[in-house]
Amino acid sequence: MKNFYFTIFVSIVLLSGCSVTEKNIATSQSRSKPLENVTTNIQKGIISANDAAEVSGKSKTDLILMDLLNRGQKALSQMRLLTPEEDNANMYFQAALGRDPKNPDAIYGLAQIVTYYTRFAWDSAQKKQFNSANKYIELANLVNPNDPLIKETQKKIFEFRHHLATHVKVDRVNSKLNKAKNTNPNAFFLPKTLFSLPEDEILQQMQPIIDKVTTQKSSIEINWVNDKEARLLYQIINSRVPDFRVRGMIFHRPSYMIEVKQQ
């Protein structure tokens, strides 16, 4: 009798184990393919209706997000950054962020677009095409105005443009000076470090000017950056011309030159 009950007990345990195993396998299969046979699984009691809806919803979201990212990468590889209007990388990555605001692939995709436009802007600036550079910066701002690369590029372009303007100005001044040296015998160029020299050397540098003014009884034009030094130059010349008071004009120019004017 004891053997009979023991045999029945073992049979029940084995049947229960098979039932549990089959249910686990079915549930695992249903999770690996959440969009297939959801209704059938519900009917079989493998998963509840609420669980099925949740799995199905997440899978649909993942598929849509993945599709947006794939389309964005394809558009990016084909340089469709902001155009055409309904099929461009920016649109796809922005839509992906709408579904998943912290998605790293979408964030990186937008950063790549900004990198392209800032690079185009810098290349244009180097060719002195500053209007084109500004347009590319505007396009980068349309993608992500908070990207720090935009401000860095703007600063880089500004400094480059200022550097060019400064050199152009210096070149123009030097051109005028060289022309004056070659064509105007009444133009006397002095070293800009004149007042760092000993007094006798300062007078030696200025003596030709004093002689010219004394001979021609002429007025002078002093072209000097530092106003105090320019006035000192006038005082030196005027104090060494005894016969008349020298008339002079001071211009704040970086030419470091005194011109004896013809009467």
Coordinates of C-alpha atoms in Angstrom, one line a residue, residues 45-195:
G45 CA -3.0 32.1 -20.5
I46 CA 0.8 32.3 -21.1
I47 CA 0.9 36.1 -20.5
S48 CA -1.7 38.5 -19.2
A49 CA -3.4 41.1 -21.4
N50 CA -1.7 43.9 -19.5
D51 CA 1.7 42.4 -19.9
A52 CA 1.2 41.8 -23.6
A53 CA 0.1 45.4 -24.2
E54 CA 3.2 46.7 -22.4
V55 CA 5.6 44.5 -24.3
S56 CA 4.0 45.2 -27.6
G57 CA 4.0 49.0 -26.9
K58 CA 7.7 49.0 -26.0
S59 CA 8.6 47.0 -29.1
K60 CA 6.8 49.3 -31.4
T61 CA 8.5 52.3 -29.8
D62 CA 11.9 50.7 -30.2
L63 CA 11.2 49.9 -33.8
I64 CA 10.1 53.4 -34.6
L65 CA 13.1 54.9 -32.8
M66 CA 15.5 52.6 -34.5
D67 CA 14.0 53.5 -37.9
L68 CA 14.4 57.2 -37.2
L69 CA 18.0 56.7 -36.2
N70 CA 18.8 54.6 -39.3
R71 CA 17.2 57.1 -41.6
G72 CA 19.1 59.9 -39.9
Q73 CA 22.5 58.1 -40.3
K74 CA 21.7 57.4 -44.0
A75 CA 20.8 61.1 -44.6
L76 CA 24.0 62.2 -42.8
S77 CA 26.2 59.9 -44.8
Q78 CA 24.6 61.4 -48.0
M79 CA 25.1 65.0 -46.7
R80 CA 21.4 65.6 -46.5
L81 CA 21.8 67.7 -43.4
L82 CA 18.9 70.2 -43.5
T83 CA 17.5 69.5 -47.0
P84 CA 15.3 68.3 -48.6
E85 CA 12.7 69.6 -46.1
E86 CA 11.0 66.2 -45.5
D87 CA 14.0 63.9 -45.7
N88 CA 17.1 65.2 -43.9
A89 CA 19.3 64.1 -41.0
N90 CA 18.3 66.9 -38.7
M91 CA 14.6 66.1 -39.0
Y92 CA 15.2 62.4 -38.2
F93 CA 17.5 63.0 -35.2
Q94 CA 15.2 65.6 -33.8
A95 CA 12.2 63.3 -34.1
A96 CA 14.2 60.5 -32.4
L97 CA 15.0 62.9 -29.5
G98 CA 11.2 63.6 -29.3
R99 CA 10.7 60.0 -28.5
D100 CA 13.8 59.5 -26.4
P101 CA 15.2 62.9 -25.1
K102 CA 18.4 61.3 -23.9
N103 CA 19.1 59.0 -26.8
P104 CA 22.9 59.2 -27.3
D105 CA 22.8 58.3 -31.0
A106 CA 20.4 61.1 -31.8
I107 CA 22.5 63.6 -29.7
Y108 CA 25.6 62.5 -31.5
G109 CA 24.0 62.8 -34.9
L110 CA 23.0 66.4 -34.3
A111 CA 26.5 67.1 -33.0
Q112 CA 27.9 65.8 -36.3
I113 CA 25.6 68.1 -38.3
V114 CA 26.8 71.1 -36.3
T115 CA 30.4 70.0 -36.8
Y116 CA 29.9 69.9 -40.6
Y117 CA 28.4 73.4 -40.7
T118 CA 31.0 75.0 -38.4
R119 CA 33.7 73.4 -40.5
F120 CA 32.1 74.9 -43.6
A121 CA 32.0 78.3 -41.9
W122 CA 35.7 78.2 -41.0
D123 CA 36.7 77.1 -44.5
S124 CA 34.7 80.0 -46.0
A125 CA 36.3 82.5 -43.5
Q126 CA 39.8 81.4 -44.5
K127 CA 38.8 82.2 -48.1
K128 CA 37.6 85.6 -46.9
Q129 CA 34.0 84.6 -47.8
F130 CA 32.6 86.0 -44.5
N131 CA 29.0 86.2 -45.7
S132 CA 29.0 82.5 -46.5
A133 CA 30.7 81.8 -43.1
N134 CA 27.8 83.6 -41.3
K135 CA 25.2 81.6 -43.2
Y136 CA 26.8 78.3 -42.2
I137 CA 26.8 79.5 -38.6
E138 CA 23.1 80.3 -38.8
L139 CA 22.4 76.8 -40.1
A140 CA 24.4 75.3 -37.2
N141 CA 22.2 77.3 -34.8
L142 CA 19.1 75.9 -36.4
V143 CA 20.3 72.4 -35.5
N144 CA 21.4 73.1 -31.9
P145 CA 22.0 76.7 -30.8
N146 CA 23.4 75.4 -27.4
D147 CA 26.3 73.5 -29.0
P148 CA 29.6 75.1 -27.7
L149 CA 31.3 74.5 -31.0
I150 CA 29.3 77.2 -32.6
K151 CA 30.5 79.9 -30.2
E152 CA 34.1 78.6 -30.5
T153 CA 33.9 78.8 -34.3
Q154 CA 32.4 82.3 -34.2
K155 CA 35.2 83.5 -31.9
K156 CA 37.8 81.9 -34.2
I157 CA 36.4 83.6 -37.2
F158 CA 36.2 87.0 -35.4
E159 CA 39.8 86.8 -34.4
F160 CA 40.9 85.8 -37.8
R161 CA 39.0 88.6 -39.4
H162 CA 40.4 91.1 -36.9
H163 CA 43.9 89.8 -37.7
L164 CA 43.4 90.3 -41.4
A165 CA 42.0 93.8 -40.9
T166 CA 45.0 94.8 -38.7
H167 CA 47.5 93.5 -41.3
V168 CA 45.7 95.3 -44.1
K169 CA 45.8 98.6 -42.2
V170 CA 49.5 98.1 -41.4
D171 CA 50.2 97.3 -45.0
R172 CA 48.5 100.5 -46.1
V173 CA 50.4 102.6 -43.7
N174 CA 53.7 101.0 -44.7
S175 CA 52.9 101.5 -48.3
K176 CA 52.2 105.2 -47.7
L177 CA 55.4 105.5 -45.7
N178 CA 57.5 103.9 -48.4
K179 CA 56.0 106.1 -51.0
A180 CA 56.7 109.2 -48.9
K181 CA 60.3 108.1 -48.4
N182 CA 60.9 107.7 -52.1
T183 CA 59.1 110.8 -53.3
N184 CA 59.1 113.4 -50.5
P185 CA 62.5 114.9 -49.6
N186 CA 60.8 116.9 -46.8
A187 CA 59.6 113.8 -44.9
F188 CA 61.9 112.8 -42.1
F189 CA 61.3 109.4 -40.5
L190 CA 62.4 108.8 -36.9
P191 CA 62.7 105.6 -34.9
K192 CA 59.6 105.0 -32.7
T193 CA 62.0 104.3 -29.9
L194 CA 63.5 107.8 -30.3
F195 CA 63.0 108.8 -26.6

